Amino acid sequence: MGDYQEQIRERLRSYTMLDDAFMSAVLTDNVPGTELVLRTVLGKPGLKVIEQHTQHQLKNLRGRSSVLDVHAIDDEGTRYDIEIQNDAAGASLRRARYNASLMDASALEEGASVSELPECYVIFITRTDVMGQGLPLYHVDRQILETGEAANDGSHLVYVNCSCTNGPEPLQLLINDLRCADPDKMTHEELASRARSLKDGNEVNLMGTYLEGIFYKGKAEGKVEGKAEGKIEALAESAVSVTRKSGVSIDDALSMICVPDNLRDTVREAAEELDSQAAK
C-alpha cells in the first residue's frame, strides 16, 4: 500500500490545472478558487458564486448529455461552464454552442418565458492557441453582420490561451498558476492550498480515485478493439473496478472513465448487473 501511495504521489507531482481531472478536483467545493478564475478571466472583481458543481452532467430533451468540468451560478443568476481543453476539437465553436444550449435548457423552469433566460458563459481554457492569433483572450459573441453591432442574446464564449506569455498581469499570473505543477510556486493561495492538499496532503486519496478512473479507461479502450459488445463489457468491468477500489458510485465511476454519452445507460445497467452478481 505504501508503494502504491508513493506511485500516486509521483504521478500527481507532474499534474497541473491544465489536466481536466486535476482542475475539477482543485475546484471541487472550492468557491473562492472558482471565483478567482471567473473574476480574472472576465474582469469582474465583484463576481460572487453562489452555487457550483464539478463534473456536472446536463441532459437535453432527447437524453443526450454532456459532463461540464465546472458549472457555476453567480448571485445574478448568470451561468458559467469552465472547460479545460487540450485540443482544438474539444474546444470547437459547435461544442461551445452545445454546452450553452444545455445550460439554457436547465436554467428555465417549466412554463417560463425564454425572455427569462439568464446570461450564459462558456469558457474554454486551452493549453495551446486554438484560435491561432497569438492573443491571451478571445471573446466570441453574436453580431449583426450588416452593421457590426452586437446582437446581445446573453450567450458568450471566451477562450483563454494558456500558451500566451504577454497578457495583462492578473491574467498572466492566473495562467502561470494553471500551468504550474508545484503549488509552492503558485501565486494564488485559493488554488495553491487545494492543489497542495491533493498532491501531498490529506486529500491525496481523492486524486488517487481520479487516477484509477484514468487507468481503467485506458484498460477498457485497450480491450474493446472497436467491438460493440466487448466495449460495453469492458467499460462495465472498468466502472465496477473503480467503484470497488475507490468507493465511488457507479455514476461517478462512469464519469471518471469518460463513458460516451450514447453508451452511458447501457454501461450503467451492465455494471450494476456485474456488481450484483459479484455480491451473491
Short mmCIF file of C-alpha atoms in Angstrom, two decimals:
data_model
loop_
_atom_site.label_atom_id
_atom_site.label_comp_id
_atom_site.label_asym_id
_atom_site.label_seq_id
_atom_site.Cartn_x
_atom_site.Cartn_y
_atom_site.Cartn_z
CA MET A 1 0.00 0.00 0.00
CA GLY A 2 2.84 2.36 0.82
CA ASP A 3 4.42 1.78 -2.61
CA TYR A 4 1.05 2.35 -4.28
CA GLN A 5 0.51 5.66 -2.48
CA GLU A 6 4.00 6.77 -3.45
CA GLN A 7 3.28 5.91 -7.09
CA ILE A 8 0.13 8.03 -6.90
CA ARG A 9 2.06 10.93 -5.40
CA GLU A 10 4.76 10.63 -8.04
CA ARG A 11 2.23 10.90 -10.85
CA LEU A 12 0.43 13.75 -9.13
CA ARG A 13 3.59 15.83 -8.90
CA SER A 14 3.52 16.37 -12.66
CA TYR A 15 -0.16 17.35 -12.78
CA THR A 16 -1.24 20.94 -13.41
CA MET A 17 -4.63 22.57 -13.59
CA LEU A 18 -4.48 22.15 -17.35
CA ASP A 19 -5.23 18.46 -16.67
CA ASP A 20 -9.03 18.49 -16.51
CA ALA A 21 -9.28 15.87 -13.77
CA PHE A 22 -6.91 17.86 -11.56
CA MET A 23 -8.67 21.15 -12.32
CA SER A 24 -12.00 19.59 -11.34
CA ALA A 25 -10.53 18.24 -8.12
CA VAL A 26 -8.92 21.59 -7.21
CA LEU A 27 -12.21 23.44 -7.74
CA THR A 28 -14.50 20.87 -6.09
CA ASP A 29 -16.19 22.62 -3.13
CA ASN A 30 -13.74 25.48 -3.69
CA VAL A 31 -15.91 28.52 -4.38
CA PRO A 32 -13.06 31.03 -3.77
CA GLY A 33 -10.97 29.24 -6.41
CA THR A 34 -13.80 29.29 -8.95
CA GLU A 35 -14.48 32.96 -8.21
CA LEU A 36 -10.80 33.74 -8.75
CA VAL A 37 -10.82 32.10 -12.20
CA LEU A 38 -14.05 33.80 -13.29
CA ARG A 39 -13.16 37.24 -11.89
CA THR A 40 -9.77 37.19 -13.60
CA VAL A 41 -10.89 35.87 -16.97
CA LEU A 42 -13.99 38.08 -17.21
CA GLY A 43 -12.58 41.16 -15.48
CA LYS A 44 -15.39 41.19 -12.92
CA PRO A 45 -13.80 41.67 -9.48
CA GLY A 46 -17.15 41.70 -7.68
CA LEU A 47 -18.44 38.43 -9.16
CA LYS A 48 -19.87 36.18 -6.43
CA VAL A 49 -20.51 32.46 -7.00
CA ILE A 50 -23.48 31.08 -5.06
CA GLU A 51 -23.58 27.55 -6.50
CA GLN A 52 -21.13 25.31 -8.31
CA HIS A 53 -20.71 21.69 -9.39
CA THR A 54 -17.72 19.87 -10.87
CA GLN A 55 -18.04 17.08 -13.44
CA HIS A 56 -21.69 18.10 -13.71
CA GLN A 57 -23.91 16.18 -16.12
CA LEU A 58 -26.60 18.03 -18.08
CA LYS A 59 -29.05 16.36 -20.48
CA ASN A 60 -31.07 17.64 -23.41
CA LEU A 61 -34.66 16.65 -24.22
CA ARG A 62 -33.50 13.63 -26.22
CA GLY A 63 -31.48 12.26 -23.33
CA ARG A 64 -28.09 13.14 -24.78
CA SER A 65 -25.82 14.53 -22.10
CA SER A 66 -22.55 16.33 -21.56
CA VAL A 67 -20.36 16.48 -18.46
CA LEU A 68 -19.22 20.02 -17.67
CA ASP A 69 -15.86 20.35 -15.90
CA VAL A 70 -17.12 23.19 -13.70
CA HIS A 71 -20.68 24.53 -13.75
CA ALA A 72 -21.24 27.67 -11.65
CA ILE A 73 -24.00 30.21 -10.99
CA ASP A 74 -23.42 33.69 -9.63
CA ASP A 75 -25.63 35.90 -7.44
CA GLU A 76 -27.20 37.49 -10.53
CA GLY A 77 -28.21 34.11 -11.95
CA THR A 78 -25.54 34.05 -14.68
CA ARG A 79 -24.47 30.52 -15.65
CA TYR A 80 -20.84 29.53 -16.32
CA ASP A 81 -19.26 26.46 -17.88
CA ILE A 82 -15.48 26.30 -17.36
CA GLU A 83 -13.80 23.69 -19.56
CA ILE A 84 -10.19 22.56 -19.75
CA GLN A 85 -9.50 21.56 -23.35
CA ASN A 86 -6.14 20.47 -24.70
CA ASP A 87 -7.04 20.01 -28.36
CA ALA A 88 -8.85 22.13 -30.92
CA ALA A 89 -11.62 19.57 -31.48
CA GLY A 90 -12.65 19.64 -27.82
CA ALA A 91 -12.77 23.45 -27.87
CA SER A 92 -14.73 23.83 -31.09
CA LEU A 93 -17.34 26.53 -31.60
CA ARG A 94 -20.00 23.86 -32.01
CA ARG A 95 -19.02 22.24 -28.70
CA ALA A 96 -19.47 25.65 -27.05
CA ARG A 97 -22.86 26.04 -28.73
CA TYR A 98 -23.94 22.61 -27.47
CA ASN A 99 -22.81 23.22 -23.90
CA ALA A 100 -24.52 26.61 -23.85
CA SER A 101 -27.76 25.02 -25.09
CA LEU A 102 -27.67 22.51 -22.24
CA MET A 103 -27.20 25.27 -19.67
CA ASP A 104 -30.07 27.22 -21.25
CA ALA A 105 -32.37 24.20 -21.15
CA SER A 106 -31.59 23.54 -17.49
CA ALA A 107 -31.97 27.20 -16.48
CA LEU A 108 -35.67 27.64 -17.32
CA GLU A 109 -38.46 26.30 -15.17
CA GLU A 110 -41.40 24.63 -16.93
CA GLY A 111 -43.68 27.28 -18.39
CA ALA A 112 -41.14 30.10 -18.05
CA SER A 113 -40.67 32.58 -20.89
CA VAL A 114 -37.49 32.50 -22.95
CA SER A 115 -37.09 36.17 -22.04
CA GLU A 116 -36.10 34.88 -18.59
CA LEU A 117 -33.05 33.06 -19.91
CA PRO A 118 -30.01 34.13 -17.85
CA GLU A 119 -26.66 35.29 -19.17
CA CYS A 120 -24.50 32.30 -20.06
CA TYR A 121 -20.73 31.95 -20.46
CA VAL A 122 -18.79 29.01 -21.89
CA ILE A 123 -15.10 29.42 -21.03
CA PHE A 124 -12.55 27.21 -22.76
CA ILE A 125 -9.16 27.21 -21.03
CA THR A 126 -6.75 25.75 -23.59
CA ARG A 127 -3.12 24.65 -23.37
CA THR A 128 -2.43 25.89 -26.92
CA ASP A 129 -3.65 28.78 -29.03
CA VAL A 130 -6.58 27.07 -30.75
CA MET A 131 -7.69 30.33 -32.43
CA GLY A 132 -4.18 30.92 -33.79
CA GLN A 133 -3.97 34.70 -33.44
CA GLY A 134 -1.46 34.97 -30.57
CA LEU A 135 -3.88 36.63 -28.15
CA PRO A 136 -4.29 35.72 -24.46
CA LEU A 137 -8.10 36.01 -24.60
CA TYR A 138 -10.70 35.64 -27.34
CA HIS A 139 -14.29 36.81 -26.81
CA VAL A 140 -16.84 35.35 -29.21
CA ASP A 141 -20.30 36.95 -29.33
CA ARG A 142 -23.03 37.25 -31.94
CA GLN A 143 -23.03 40.23 -34.25
CA ILE A 144 -25.29 41.86 -36.85
CA LEU A 145 -23.02 41.50 -39.87
CA GLU A 146 -24.51 44.38 -41.87
CA THR A 147 -23.99 46.97 -39.12
CA GLY A 148 -21.24 45.49 -36.98
CA GLU A 149 -23.42 45.94 -33.91
CA ALA A 150 -23.51 43.35 -31.14
CA ALA A 151 -26.53 41.05 -31.10
CA ASN A 152 -26.73 40.55 -27.38
CA ASP A 153 -28.61 37.31 -26.84
CA GLY A 154 -26.96 36.74 -23.45
CA SER A 155 -24.72 33.91 -24.67
CA HIS A 156 -20.94 34.38 -24.52
CA LEU A 157 -17.89 32.31 -25.39
CA VAL A 158 -14.39 33.05 -24.06
CA TYR A 159 -11.12 31.30 -24.94
CA VAL A 160 -8.16 31.53 -22.54
CA ASN A 161 -4.91 30.83 -24.38
CA CYS A 162 -2.50 29.42 -21.79
CA SER A 163 0.42 29.39 -24.23
CA CYS A 164 0.43 33.20 -24.26
CA THR A 165 3.01 34.97 -22.10
CA ASN A 166 2.17 38.63 -22.73
CA GLY A 167 -1.32 39.06 -21.31
CA PRO A 168 -2.45 41.56 -18.64
CA GLU A 169 -0.71 40.89 -15.34
CA PRO A 170 -3.72 39.46 -13.42
CA LEU A 171 -4.50 37.08 -16.29
CA GLN A 172 -0.84 36.15 -16.74
CA LEU A 173 -0.49 35.31 -13.04
CA LEU A 174 -3.55 33.06 -13.30
CA ILE A 175 -2.22 31.37 -16.45
CA ASN A 176 1.11 30.77 -14.69
CA ASP A 177 -0.74 29.10 -11.81
CA LEU A 178 -2.74 26.92 -14.21
CA ARG A 179 0.49 25.77 -15.86
CA CYS A 180 2.41 25.26 -12.59
CA ALA A 181 2.95 21.76 -11.18
CA ASP A 182 4.43 22.99 -7.86
CA PRO A 183 1.81 24.52 -5.52
CA ASP A 184 4.56 26.32 -3.60
CA LYS A 185 5.35 28.32 -6.75
CA MET A 186 1.74 29.34 -7.42
CA THR A 187 0.64 32.93 -6.77
CA HIS A 188 -2.95 32.44 -5.69
CA GLU A 189 -3.50 30.61 -2.41
CA GLU A 190 -7.14 29.95 -3.39
CA LEU A 191 -5.73 27.42 -5.87
CA ALA A 192 -2.37 26.54 -4.30
CA SER A 193 -3.69 25.34 -0.93
CA ARG A 194 -6.08 22.84 -2.52
CA ALA A 195 -3.50 21.72 -5.10
CA ARG A 196 -1.02 21.16 -2.27
CA SER A 197 -3.51 19.09 -0.29
CA LEU A 198 -4.36 16.95 -3.33
CA LYS A 199 -0.73 16.32 -4.24
CA ASP A 200 0.88 15.76 -0.84
CA GLY A 201 -1.73 16.27 1.86
CA ASN A 202 -4.73 14.51 3.31
CA GLU A 203 -6.68 14.61 0.03
CA VAL A 204 -4.23 12.54 -1.97
CA ASN A 205 -6.70 9.63 -1.93
CA LEU A 206 -9.21 11.76 -3.85
CA MET A 207 -6.75 12.20 -6.69
CA GLY A 208 -5.94 8.51 -6.43
CA THR A 209 -9.59 7.94 -7.31
CA TYR A 210 -9.24 10.09 -10.43
CA LEU A 211 -6.12 8.17 -11.43
CA GLU A 212 -7.98 4.89 -11.02
CA GLY A 213 -10.52 6.22 -13.50
CA ILE A 214 -7.84 7.19 -15.98
CA PHE A 215 -6.15 3.79 -15.67
CA TYR A 216 -9.32 1.77 -16.13
CA LYS A 217 -10.46 3.93 -19.03
CA GLY A 218 -7.22 3.07 -20.82
CA LYS A 219 -7.59 -0.60 -19.93
CA ALA A 220 -11.12 -0.67 -21.35
CA GLU A 221 -10.10 1.08 -24.55
CA GLY A 222 -7.29 -1.41 -25.00
CA LYS A 223 -9.66 -4.38 -24.70
CA VAL A 224 -12.53 -3.37 -26.91
CA GLU A 225 -10.86 -3.06 -30.32
CA GLY A 226 -14.00 -1.48 -31.76
CA LYS A 227 -16.42 -4.33 -30.98
CA ALA A 228 -19.71 -3.05 -29.54
CA GLU A 229 -20.44 -5.91 -27.13
CA GLY A 230 -16.84 -6.04 -25.97
CA LYS A 231 -16.86 -2.29 -25.48
CA ILE A 232 -19.89 -2.41 -23.18
CA GLU A 233 -18.46 -5.31 -21.19
CA ALA A 234 -15.02 -3.74 -20.85
CA LEU A 235 -16.40 -0.37 -19.76
CA ALA A 236 -18.75 -2.04 -17.28
CA GLU A 237 -15.88 -4.04 -15.79
CA SER A 238 -13.81 -0.89 -15.53
CA ALA A 239 -16.61 1.03 -13.80
CA VAL A 240 -17.09 -1.75 -11.26
CA SER A 241 -13.34 -1.91 -10.61
CA VAL A 242 -13.21 1.83 -9.96
CA THR A 243 -16.22 1.59 -7.64
CA ARG A 244 -14.71 -1.22 -5.58
CA LYS A 245 -11.25 0.31 -5.32
CA SER A 246 -12.30 3.89 -4.72
CA GLY A 247 -15.71 3.66 -3.06
CA VAL A 248 -17.44 5.99 -5.52
CA SER A 249 -20.89 5.38 -7.03
CA ILE A 250 -21.40 3.68 -10.39
CA ASP A 251 -22.46 7.01 -11.93
CA ASP A 252 -19.32 8.74 -10.65
CA ALA A 253 -17.21 5.87 -11.98
CA LEU A 254 -18.82 6.23 -15.43
CA SER A 255 -17.84 9.92 -15.46
CA MET A 256 -14.32 9.16 -14.32
CA ILE A 257 -13.67 6.69 -17.13
CA CYS A 258 -15.38 9.01 -19.64
CA VAL A 259 -18.08 6.64 -20.87
CA PRO A 260 -19.58 8.12 -24.08
CA ASP A 261 -22.99 9.73 -23.62
CA ASN A 262 -24.74 7.35 -26.02
CA LEU A 263 -23.47 4.30 -24.07
CA ARG A 264 -23.92 5.58 -20.53
CA ASP A 265 -27.29 3.95 -19.70
CA THR A 266 -26.30 0.62 -21.26
CA VAL A 267 -22.94 0.53 -19.47
CA ARG A 268 -24.60 1.50 -16.18
CA GLU A 269 -27.04 -1.44 -16.46
CA ALA A 270 -24.21 -3.83 -17.31
CA ALA A 271 -22.07 -2.55 -14.43
CA GLU A 272 -24.92 -2.84 -11.94
CA GLU A 273 -25.54 -6.39 -13.12
CA LEU A 274 -21.85 -7.30 -12.71
CA ASP A 275 -21.79 -5.73 -9.27
CA SER A 276 -24.89 -7.62 -8.12
CA GLN A 277 -23.52 -10.92 -9.43
CA ALA A 278 -20.28 -10.40 -7.53
CA ALA A 279 -22.22 -9.69 -4.33
CA LYS A 280 -24.07 -13.02 -4.45
#
